[in-house]
Structure formats: structure tokens, C-alpha cells
Short mmCIF file of C-alpha atoms in Angstrom, two decimals:
data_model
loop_
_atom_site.label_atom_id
_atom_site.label_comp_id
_atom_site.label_asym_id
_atom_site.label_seq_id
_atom_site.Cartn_x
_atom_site.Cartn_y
_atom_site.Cartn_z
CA UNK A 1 89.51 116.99 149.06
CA UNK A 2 92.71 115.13 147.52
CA UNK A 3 94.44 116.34 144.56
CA UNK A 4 92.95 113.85 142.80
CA UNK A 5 89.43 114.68 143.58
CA UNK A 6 90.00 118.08 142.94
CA UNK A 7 91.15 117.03 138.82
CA UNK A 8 87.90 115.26 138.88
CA UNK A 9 85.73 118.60 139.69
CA UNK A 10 87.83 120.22 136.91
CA UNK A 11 87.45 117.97 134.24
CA UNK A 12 83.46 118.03 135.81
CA UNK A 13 83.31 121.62 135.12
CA UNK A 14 84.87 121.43 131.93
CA UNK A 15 81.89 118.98 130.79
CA UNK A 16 79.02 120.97 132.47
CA UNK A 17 80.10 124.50 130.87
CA UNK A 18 80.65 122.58 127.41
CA UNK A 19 84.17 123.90 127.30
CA UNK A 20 84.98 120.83 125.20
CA UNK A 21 88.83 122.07 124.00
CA UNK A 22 89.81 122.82 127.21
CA UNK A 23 88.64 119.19 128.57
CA UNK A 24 90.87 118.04 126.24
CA UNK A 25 93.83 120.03 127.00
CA UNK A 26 93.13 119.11 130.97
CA UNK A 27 93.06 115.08 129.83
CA UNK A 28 96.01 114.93 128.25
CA UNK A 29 97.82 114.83 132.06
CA UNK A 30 95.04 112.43 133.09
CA UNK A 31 97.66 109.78 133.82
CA UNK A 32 99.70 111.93 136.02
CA UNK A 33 96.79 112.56 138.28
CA UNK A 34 94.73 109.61 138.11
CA UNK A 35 95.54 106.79 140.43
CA UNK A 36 92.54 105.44 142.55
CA UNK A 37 89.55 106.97 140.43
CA UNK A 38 90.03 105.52 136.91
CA UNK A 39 86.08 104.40 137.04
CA UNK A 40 84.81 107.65 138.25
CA UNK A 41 87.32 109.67 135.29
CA UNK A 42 85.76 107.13 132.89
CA UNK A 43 82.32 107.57 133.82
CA UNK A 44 83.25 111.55 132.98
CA UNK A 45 84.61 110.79 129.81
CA UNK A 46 80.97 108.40 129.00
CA UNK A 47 78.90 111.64 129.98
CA UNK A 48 80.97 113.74 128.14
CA UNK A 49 80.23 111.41 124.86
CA UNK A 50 76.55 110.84 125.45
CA UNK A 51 76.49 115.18 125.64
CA UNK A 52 78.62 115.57 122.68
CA UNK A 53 76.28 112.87 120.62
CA UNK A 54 73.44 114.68 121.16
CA UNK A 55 74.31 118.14 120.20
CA UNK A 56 76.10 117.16 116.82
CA UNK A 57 74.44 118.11 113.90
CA UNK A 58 75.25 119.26 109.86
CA UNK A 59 77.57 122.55 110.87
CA UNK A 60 79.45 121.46 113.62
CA UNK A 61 79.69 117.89 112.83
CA UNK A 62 83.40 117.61 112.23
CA UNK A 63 84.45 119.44 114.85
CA UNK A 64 82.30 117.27 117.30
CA UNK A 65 82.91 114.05 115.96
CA UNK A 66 86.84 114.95 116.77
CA UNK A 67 85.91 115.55 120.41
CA UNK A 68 83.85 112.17 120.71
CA UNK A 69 87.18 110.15 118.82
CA UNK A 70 89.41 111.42 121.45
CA UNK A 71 87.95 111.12 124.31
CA UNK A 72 86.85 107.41 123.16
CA UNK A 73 90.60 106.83 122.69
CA UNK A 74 91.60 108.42 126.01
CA UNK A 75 89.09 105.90 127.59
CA UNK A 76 90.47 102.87 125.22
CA UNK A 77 93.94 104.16 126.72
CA UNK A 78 92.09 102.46 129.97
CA UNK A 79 89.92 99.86 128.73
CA UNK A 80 91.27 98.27 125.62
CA UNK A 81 88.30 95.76 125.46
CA UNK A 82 85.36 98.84 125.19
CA UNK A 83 84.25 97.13 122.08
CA UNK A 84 81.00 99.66 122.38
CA UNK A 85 83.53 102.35 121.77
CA UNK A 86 85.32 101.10 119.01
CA UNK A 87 81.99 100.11 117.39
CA UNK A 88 81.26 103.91 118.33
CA UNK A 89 84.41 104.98 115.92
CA UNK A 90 83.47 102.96 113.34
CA UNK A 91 80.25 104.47 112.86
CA UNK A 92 81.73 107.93 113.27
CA UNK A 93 84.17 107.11 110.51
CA UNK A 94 81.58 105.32 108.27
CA UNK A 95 79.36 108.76 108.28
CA UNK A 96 82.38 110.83 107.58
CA UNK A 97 83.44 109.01 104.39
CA UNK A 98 80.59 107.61 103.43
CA UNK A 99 81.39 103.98 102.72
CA UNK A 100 79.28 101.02 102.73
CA UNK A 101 82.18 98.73 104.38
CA UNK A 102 82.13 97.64 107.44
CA UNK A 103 84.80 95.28 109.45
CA UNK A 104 83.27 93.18 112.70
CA UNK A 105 86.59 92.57 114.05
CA UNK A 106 87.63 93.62 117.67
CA UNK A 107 90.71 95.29 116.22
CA UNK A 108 89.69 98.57 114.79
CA UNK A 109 90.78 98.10 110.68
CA UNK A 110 93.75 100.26 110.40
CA UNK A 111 92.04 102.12 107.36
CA UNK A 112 89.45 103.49 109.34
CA UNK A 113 91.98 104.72 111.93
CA UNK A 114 93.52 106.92 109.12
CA UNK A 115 90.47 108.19 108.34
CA UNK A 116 89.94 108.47 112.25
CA UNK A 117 93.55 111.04 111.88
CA UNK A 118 92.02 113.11 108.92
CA UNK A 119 89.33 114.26 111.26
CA UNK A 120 91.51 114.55 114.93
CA UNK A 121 94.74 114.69 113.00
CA UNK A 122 95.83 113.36 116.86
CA UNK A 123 97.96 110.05 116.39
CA UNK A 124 98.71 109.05 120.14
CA UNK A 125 95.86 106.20 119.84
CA UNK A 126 97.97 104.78 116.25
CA UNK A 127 101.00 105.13 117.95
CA UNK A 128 99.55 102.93 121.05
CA UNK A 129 98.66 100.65 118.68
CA UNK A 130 101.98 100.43 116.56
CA UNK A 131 103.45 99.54 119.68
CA UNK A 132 101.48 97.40 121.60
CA UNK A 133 99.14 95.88 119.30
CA UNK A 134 101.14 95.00 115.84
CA UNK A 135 104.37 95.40 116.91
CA UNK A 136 103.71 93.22 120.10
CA UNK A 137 101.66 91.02 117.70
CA UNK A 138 104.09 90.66 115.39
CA UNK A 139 101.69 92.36 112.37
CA UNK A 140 104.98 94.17 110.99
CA UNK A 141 102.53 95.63 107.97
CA UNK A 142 99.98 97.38 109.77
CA UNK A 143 103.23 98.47 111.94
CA UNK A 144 105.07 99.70 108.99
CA UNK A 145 101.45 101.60 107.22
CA UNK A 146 100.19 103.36 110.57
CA UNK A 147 103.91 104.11 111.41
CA UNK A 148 104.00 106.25 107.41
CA UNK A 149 100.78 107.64 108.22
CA UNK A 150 101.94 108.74 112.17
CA UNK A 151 104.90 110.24 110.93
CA UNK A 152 102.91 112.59 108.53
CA UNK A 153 101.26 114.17 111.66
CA UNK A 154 104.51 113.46 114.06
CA UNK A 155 107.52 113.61 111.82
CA UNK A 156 109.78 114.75 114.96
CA UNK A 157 108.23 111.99 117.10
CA UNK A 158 112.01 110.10 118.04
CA UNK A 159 110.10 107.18 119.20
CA UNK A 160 108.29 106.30 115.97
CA UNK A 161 112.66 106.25 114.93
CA UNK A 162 112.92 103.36 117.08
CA UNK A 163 109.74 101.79 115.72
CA UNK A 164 110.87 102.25 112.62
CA UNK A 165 114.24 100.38 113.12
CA UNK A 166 112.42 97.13 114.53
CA UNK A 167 110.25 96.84 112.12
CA UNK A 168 112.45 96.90 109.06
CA UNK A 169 114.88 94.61 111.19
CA UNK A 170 111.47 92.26 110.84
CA UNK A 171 110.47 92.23 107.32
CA UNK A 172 112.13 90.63 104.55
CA UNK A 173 111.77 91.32 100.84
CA UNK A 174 112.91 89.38 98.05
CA UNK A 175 115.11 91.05 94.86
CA UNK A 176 113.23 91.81 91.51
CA UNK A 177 114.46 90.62 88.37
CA UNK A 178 113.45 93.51 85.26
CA UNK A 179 111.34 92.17 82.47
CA UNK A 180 109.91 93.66 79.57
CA UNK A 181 107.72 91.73 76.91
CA UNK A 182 107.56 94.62 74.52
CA UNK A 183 104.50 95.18 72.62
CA UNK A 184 101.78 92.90 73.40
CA UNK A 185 100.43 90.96 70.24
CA UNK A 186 97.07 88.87 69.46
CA UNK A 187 96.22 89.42 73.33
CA UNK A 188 93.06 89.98 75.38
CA UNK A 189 94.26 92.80 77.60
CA UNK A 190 92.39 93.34 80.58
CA UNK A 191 92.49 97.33 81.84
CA UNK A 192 92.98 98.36 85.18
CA UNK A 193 90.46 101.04 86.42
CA UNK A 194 93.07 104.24 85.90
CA UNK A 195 93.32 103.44 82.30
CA UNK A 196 89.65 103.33 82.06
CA UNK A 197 89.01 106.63 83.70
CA UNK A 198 91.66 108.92 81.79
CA UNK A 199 89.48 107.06 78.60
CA UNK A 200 86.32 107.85 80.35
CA UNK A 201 86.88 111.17 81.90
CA UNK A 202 89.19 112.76 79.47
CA UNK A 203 88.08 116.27 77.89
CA UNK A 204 84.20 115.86 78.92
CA UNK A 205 81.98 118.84 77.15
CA UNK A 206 85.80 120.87 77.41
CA UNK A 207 85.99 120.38 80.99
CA UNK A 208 89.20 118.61 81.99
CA UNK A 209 89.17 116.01 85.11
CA UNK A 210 92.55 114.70 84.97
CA UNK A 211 95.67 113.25 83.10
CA UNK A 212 95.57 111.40 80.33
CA UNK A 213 97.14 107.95 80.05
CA UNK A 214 99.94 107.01 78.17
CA UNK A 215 97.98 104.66 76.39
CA UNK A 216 96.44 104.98 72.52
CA UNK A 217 93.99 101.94 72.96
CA UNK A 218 93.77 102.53 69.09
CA UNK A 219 97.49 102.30 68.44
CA UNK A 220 97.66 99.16 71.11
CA UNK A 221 95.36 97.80 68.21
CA UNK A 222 98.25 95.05 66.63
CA UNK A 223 95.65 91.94 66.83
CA UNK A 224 95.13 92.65 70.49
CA UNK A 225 91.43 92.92 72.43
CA UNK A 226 90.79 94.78 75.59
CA UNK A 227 88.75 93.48 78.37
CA UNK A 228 87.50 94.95 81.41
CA UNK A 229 85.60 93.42 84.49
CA UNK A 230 83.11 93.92 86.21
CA UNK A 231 84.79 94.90 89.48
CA UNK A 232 86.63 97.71 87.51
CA UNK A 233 83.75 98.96 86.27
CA UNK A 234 82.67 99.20 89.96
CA UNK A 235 85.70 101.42 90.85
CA UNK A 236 84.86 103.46 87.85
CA UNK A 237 81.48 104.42 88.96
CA UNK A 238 82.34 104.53 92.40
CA UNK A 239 85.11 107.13 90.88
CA UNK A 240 82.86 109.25 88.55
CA UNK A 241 80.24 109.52 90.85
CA UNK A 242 83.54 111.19 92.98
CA UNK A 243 84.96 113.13 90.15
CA UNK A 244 80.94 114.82 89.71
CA UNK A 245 80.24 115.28 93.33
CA UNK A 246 83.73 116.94 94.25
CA UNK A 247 83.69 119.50 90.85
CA UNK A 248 80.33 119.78 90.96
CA UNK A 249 79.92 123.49 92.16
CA UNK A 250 83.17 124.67 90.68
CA UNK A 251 81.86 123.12 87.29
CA UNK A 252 78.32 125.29 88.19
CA UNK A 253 80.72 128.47 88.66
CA UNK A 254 81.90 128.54 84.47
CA UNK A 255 79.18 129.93 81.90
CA UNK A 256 80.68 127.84 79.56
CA UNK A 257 79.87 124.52 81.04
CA UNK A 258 76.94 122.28 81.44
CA UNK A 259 77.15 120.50 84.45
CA UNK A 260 74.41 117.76 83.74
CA UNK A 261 75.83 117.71 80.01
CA UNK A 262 78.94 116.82 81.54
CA UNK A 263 77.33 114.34 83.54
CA UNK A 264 75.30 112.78 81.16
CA UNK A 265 78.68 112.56 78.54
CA UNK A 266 80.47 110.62 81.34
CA UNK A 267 77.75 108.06 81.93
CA UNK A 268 77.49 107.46 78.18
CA UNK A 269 81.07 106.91 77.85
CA UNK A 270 80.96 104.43 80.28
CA UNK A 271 77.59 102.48 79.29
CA UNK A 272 79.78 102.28 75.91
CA UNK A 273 82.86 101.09 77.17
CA UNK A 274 80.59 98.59 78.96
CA UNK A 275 78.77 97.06 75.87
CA UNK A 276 82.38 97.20 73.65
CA UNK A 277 84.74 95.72 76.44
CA UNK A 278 82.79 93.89 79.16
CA UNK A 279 84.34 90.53 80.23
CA UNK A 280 83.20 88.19 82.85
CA UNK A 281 84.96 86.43 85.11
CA UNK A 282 84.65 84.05 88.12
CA UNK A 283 87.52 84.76 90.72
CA UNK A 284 87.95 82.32 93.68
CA UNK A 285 88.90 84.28 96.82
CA UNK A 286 91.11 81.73 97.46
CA UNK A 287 93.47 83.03 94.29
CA UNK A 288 92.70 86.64 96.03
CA UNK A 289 94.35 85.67 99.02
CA UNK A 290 97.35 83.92 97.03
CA UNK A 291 98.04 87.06 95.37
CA UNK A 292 97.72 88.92 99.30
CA UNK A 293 101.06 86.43 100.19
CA UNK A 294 102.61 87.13 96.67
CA UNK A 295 103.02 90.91 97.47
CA UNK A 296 103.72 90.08 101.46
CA UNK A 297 107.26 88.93 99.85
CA UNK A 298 107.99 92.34 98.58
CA UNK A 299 107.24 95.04 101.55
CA UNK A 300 110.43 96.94 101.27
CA UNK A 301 109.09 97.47 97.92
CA UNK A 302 105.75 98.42 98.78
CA UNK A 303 106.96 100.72 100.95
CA UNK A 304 108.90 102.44 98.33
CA UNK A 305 106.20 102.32 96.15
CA UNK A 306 103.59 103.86 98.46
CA UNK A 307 105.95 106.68 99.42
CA UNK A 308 106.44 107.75 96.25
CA UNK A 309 102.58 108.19 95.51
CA UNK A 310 102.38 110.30 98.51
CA UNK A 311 105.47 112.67 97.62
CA UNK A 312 104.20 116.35 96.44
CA UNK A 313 100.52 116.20 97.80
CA UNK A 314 99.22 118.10 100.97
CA UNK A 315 99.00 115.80 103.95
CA UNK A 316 94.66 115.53 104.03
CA UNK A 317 95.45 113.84 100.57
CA UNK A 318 98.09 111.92 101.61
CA UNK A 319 96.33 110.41 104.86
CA UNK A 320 93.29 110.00 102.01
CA UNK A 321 95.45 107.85 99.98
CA UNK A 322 96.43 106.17 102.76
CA UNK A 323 92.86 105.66 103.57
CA UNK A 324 92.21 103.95 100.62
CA UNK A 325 94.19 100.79 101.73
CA UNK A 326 94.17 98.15 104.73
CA UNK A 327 97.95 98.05 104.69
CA UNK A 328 101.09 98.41 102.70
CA UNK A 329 99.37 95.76 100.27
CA UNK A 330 97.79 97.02 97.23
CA UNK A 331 94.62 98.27 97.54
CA UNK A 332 92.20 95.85 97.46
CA UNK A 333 90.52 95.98 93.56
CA UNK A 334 94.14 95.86 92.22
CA UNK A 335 94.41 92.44 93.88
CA UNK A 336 91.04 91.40 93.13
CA UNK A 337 91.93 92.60 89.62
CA UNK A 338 95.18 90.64 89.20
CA UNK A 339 93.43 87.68 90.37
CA UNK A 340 90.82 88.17 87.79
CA UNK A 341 93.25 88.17 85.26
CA UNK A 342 95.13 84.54 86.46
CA UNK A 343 91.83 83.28 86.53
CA UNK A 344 90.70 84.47 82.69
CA UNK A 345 94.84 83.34 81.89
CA UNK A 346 93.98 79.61 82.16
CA UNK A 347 91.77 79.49 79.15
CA UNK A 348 93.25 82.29 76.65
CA UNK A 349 96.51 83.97 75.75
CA UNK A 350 95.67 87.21 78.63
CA UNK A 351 98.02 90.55 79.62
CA UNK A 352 97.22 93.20 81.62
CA UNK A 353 97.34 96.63 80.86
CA UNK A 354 98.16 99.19 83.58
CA UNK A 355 100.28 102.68 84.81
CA UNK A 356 100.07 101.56 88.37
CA UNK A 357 103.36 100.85 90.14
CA UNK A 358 101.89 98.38 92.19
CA UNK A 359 101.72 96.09 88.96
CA UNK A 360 104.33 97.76 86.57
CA UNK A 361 107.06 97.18 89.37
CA UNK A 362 106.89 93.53 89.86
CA UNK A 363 106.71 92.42 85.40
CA UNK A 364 109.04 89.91 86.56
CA UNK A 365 107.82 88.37 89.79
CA UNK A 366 104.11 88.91 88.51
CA UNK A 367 105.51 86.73 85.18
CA UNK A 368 107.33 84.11 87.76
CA UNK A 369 104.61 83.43 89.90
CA UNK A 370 101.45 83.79 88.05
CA UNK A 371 102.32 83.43 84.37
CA UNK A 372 100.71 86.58 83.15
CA UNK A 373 102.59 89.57 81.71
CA UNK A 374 101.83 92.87 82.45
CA UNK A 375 102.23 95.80 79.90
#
């Protein structure tokens, strides 16, 4: 029996005794000591899966669904067009953050391989793809994003260094020119979903949820109305049914507070910022994508920007954040957002009012381009 054969029986034994953290220790040298057998080392790898898949359930689900990622990736490592297996991943990462998106492209969305990191917290797969799928192709963004997010797992990986370099040799990004239109007079101001939760979610029944903004809607008064649509108000739900679900049982812990009180108080504020402030809007996705190839012009920026949200929080909540986007761009309801508000600009005197960098950054450009001023 060759030496070959003999890694074979180990990794064989490793599956059969379900002994499923050593098998991954003893694939990490696969491509030392597989040269003729790739097939026969895959086929391992597929009956290790289909085991896995069947055995997962409620309590050990996390820790299973990171031995079924990696050993899809080690195969992928192989057989970059197992589209089965990347389908495989999506649904793993679709049940572990429960979203209703899905993406039919061959190329894995990059989100989902963050989320993909937050289970394994294993980045060799991202950093095979920094290299040889966006570098190679030239997609310098998803380069730059997986390369932040690898370097949060890896940040003494030298070679992500060198990625690093070629990228920002490859990516251009104009200069920004300050503006400030002062206070904002006989406007309608369209607000972005963070102002609308700190409004929403501020002081429920006592209980606290999070900052308040700098904003006194009240004081912003000075002829102006405020206008907020209805894809904000889908990000607000989408945030307090978070906000409930995540405090839910520490709420439950305190005497002194009323979990389905709180509940109901959120869900009223919101019904009545809904009748008061409700504005609709028909957005062309064809603005959407104009505004995608406004911010491409300013990734050095972004960058900054993006790295500066992360600073101070624990890496899980920095690879969530990072989660939340496709790329360096915005996420995707602040550009649906500052389309909506172009599109509601043609026909009346329209600002929009918001605390998020990604907006408060780029007065100037957003001005320039777009004729719409941001406060």
C-alpha cells in the first residue's frame, strides 16, 4: 500500500469513527499527499457531508454546519465548478441568518461568505478567492471587502500585505470638496432608517435600546416636512423585530419591565410614524444602479468609512457588519434610499436627513452629481 493509499484509510477512519475535528486537522496536508487519487479523496469528503447532513440537528447545529462548510471548500479547492456545493453553502448560510435573499449566481455573493467566516471563522476559501477569482478578475471591490474581513481572522497573514498593495495600486478615488447648506428651510426631508429607529426605539416603557440621534425633529420644524418611504419602513421592521428578538429574554429577566408592553409601544410608534410621515415613491432601478457607479468613484473613501464603523466592536460584530453589505458600497437600502430621494427631487424642493457617513461624507459630491443636499 503507497503512502498515498495509506492517507486515504486515515482520512477513511476518521469519517467512520465520526472523529470529525481530527478529519479536519488530517485535510489540511491533503495537497501534500494527494497526487493520483483526487476522485477517490473527493468521494471521502461527499460521504463525509452526506453523514454530517444527516446527524445535524437544533444543539449541535453550528458546530456541524462548520464541518460541512469546510470540507465543501476543501473539495471547491479541487473542483471550482461544484455548483451543488456552493448551492449547498448557500442554504447553510440562509438557515443560519435567517434571510429571505437568495443570489443564483455561480460566484458565491461575497456577503454570504462572511457570514460563511462567522460560523468556521476559517478564511483560506476567501483568501482563494481574493486571489484568484477578483483579483484575477479584476473585481478590485470584492478584493478590497473580503481582504478587511480576512484580515480580521488573519491579521499576521503577510500575503493578504501583498494583496493589499495591488489592489490599492488598482483603484482610484476622486477628492471631495466640503459643503454645508446649514439649516434646511421649507423642505420635505426624507429620513434615513437610523433616524427613524432612535425616534422609534428610544426610552420604550423605561427600557433603553440604543442612542439617541442628534436630531430634534421638533426643533428641525423651520417650515420643513419629513418624509419617509416605504423601503425604510421595511428596514425598520426588519430592525425592531431584531431589537425584540435579541433583548427579548434579558428584557423577561427585570421585574420592572413588560416585555409585550414594550412590544406593543414599539409597534404603535411605528404605525404612527407611518400615518404622520409616509411618502411614496417610484424608484427606477436604473437610478439605483447610477448611484452604485457614483460611490464606485470614491473607494478609498469607502474604505475609510467602513473601517471606522468597525473600530471598537468584537470581531463576530464586526464580520456581522460586514455581513450586512455585498461590497465596500453602501449597503444596499442606503442606495435604494438615495435614489428614492433623486427621484421625489424632480418634482419638489427635497433634502435628506441622515447620521450615516456613507451620506454625510460625500454633501458635496452627493450635491454635484445628483442635486440633492443632504443634512
Amino acid at each position: 500500500m503507497n503512502l498515498e493509499q495509506r492517507y486515504l484509510n486515515k482520512i477513511n477512519n476518521d469519517i467512520n469513527e465520526n472523529l470529525f475535528d481530527l478529519l479536519l486537522t488530517h485535510i489540511q496536508e491533503s495537497h501534500q499527499k494527494i497526487k493520483e487519487k483526487k476522485e477517490d479523496f473527493i468521494k471521502l469528503l461527499e460521504d463525509a457531508i452526506e453523514i454530517l447532513k444527516t446527524k445535524v440537528n437544533h444543539y449541535n447545529k453550528p458546530q456541524y454546519y462548520r464541518y460541512i462548510l469546510l470540507l465543501c471548500n476543501k473539495i471547491l479547492k479541487y473542483d471550482t465548478k461544484r455548483n451543488d456545493l456552493k448551492d449547498l453553502k448557500k442554504e447553510i448560510i440562509e438557515d443560519f441568518k435567517h434571510s429571505e435573499e437568495h443570489n443564483e449566481d455561480d460566484i458565491i455573493p461575497l456577503n454570504y461568505q462572511i457570514n460563511e467566516i462567522r460560523i468556521t471563522y476559517d478564511v483560506s476559501y476567501l483568501n482563494y478567492l481574493i486571489k484568484n477569482t477578483f483579483m484575477r478578475l479584476k473585481m478590485w471591490d470584492n478584493a478590497l471587502y473580503g481582504l478587511l474581513a480576512a484580515r480580521l481572522v488573519e491579521p499576521d497573514n503577510l500575503d493578504l500585505d501583498e494583496y493589499y498593495t495591488e489592489i490599492k495600486k488598482n483603484i482610484q478615488s476622486k477628492d471631495i470638496k466640503e459643503k454645508n447648506f446649514g439649516e434646511p428651510k421649507d423642505k420635505l426631508l426624507i429620513l434615513d432608517s437610523n433616524v427613524v429607529i432612535s425616534h422609534i426605539a428610544n426610552n420604550v416603557e423605561g427600557f433603553i435600546f440604543g442612542s439617541e440621534t442628534n436630531f430634534n425633529l421638533e426643533k428641525l420644524g423651520n417650515n420643513n416636512k419629513f418624509g419617509i418611504t416605504p423601503s425604510v419602513f421595511k428596514e425598520v421592521e426588519k430592525h425592531i423585530e431584531f431589537i425584540l428578538e435579541s433583548r427579548k429574554n434579558q428584557i423577561k429577566k427585570y421585574k420592572n419591565f413588560n416585555y409585550n408592553k414594550i412590544k406593543e409601544k414599539l409597534y404603535d410608534r411605528l404605525e404612527k410614524f407611518k400615518r404622520k410621515y409616509t411618502v411614496e415613491v417610484n424608484c427606477d432601478e436604473g437610478l439605483i444602479e447610477e448611484v452604485k457607479l457614483f460611490y464606485m468613484d470614491y473607494m478609498d473613501e469607502l474604505e475609510q468609512i467602513l473601517v471606522s464603523k468597525l473600530n471598537h466592536k468584537s470581531i463576530s460584530h464586526k464580520l456581522r457588519k460586514l455581513a450586512q453589505r455585498e461590497g465596500l458600497l453602501p449597503e444596499e437600502g442606503d442606495m435604494r434610499l438615495l435614489a428614492e430621494t433623486i427621484s421625489l427631487s424632480k418634482d419638489q424642493d427635497v433634502g435628506l436627513l441622515s447620521e450615516d457617513k456613507d451620506f454625510t461624507h460625500f454633501v458635496g459630491p452627493i450635491k454635484e452629481r445628483f442635486d440633492v443636499e443632504v443634512y
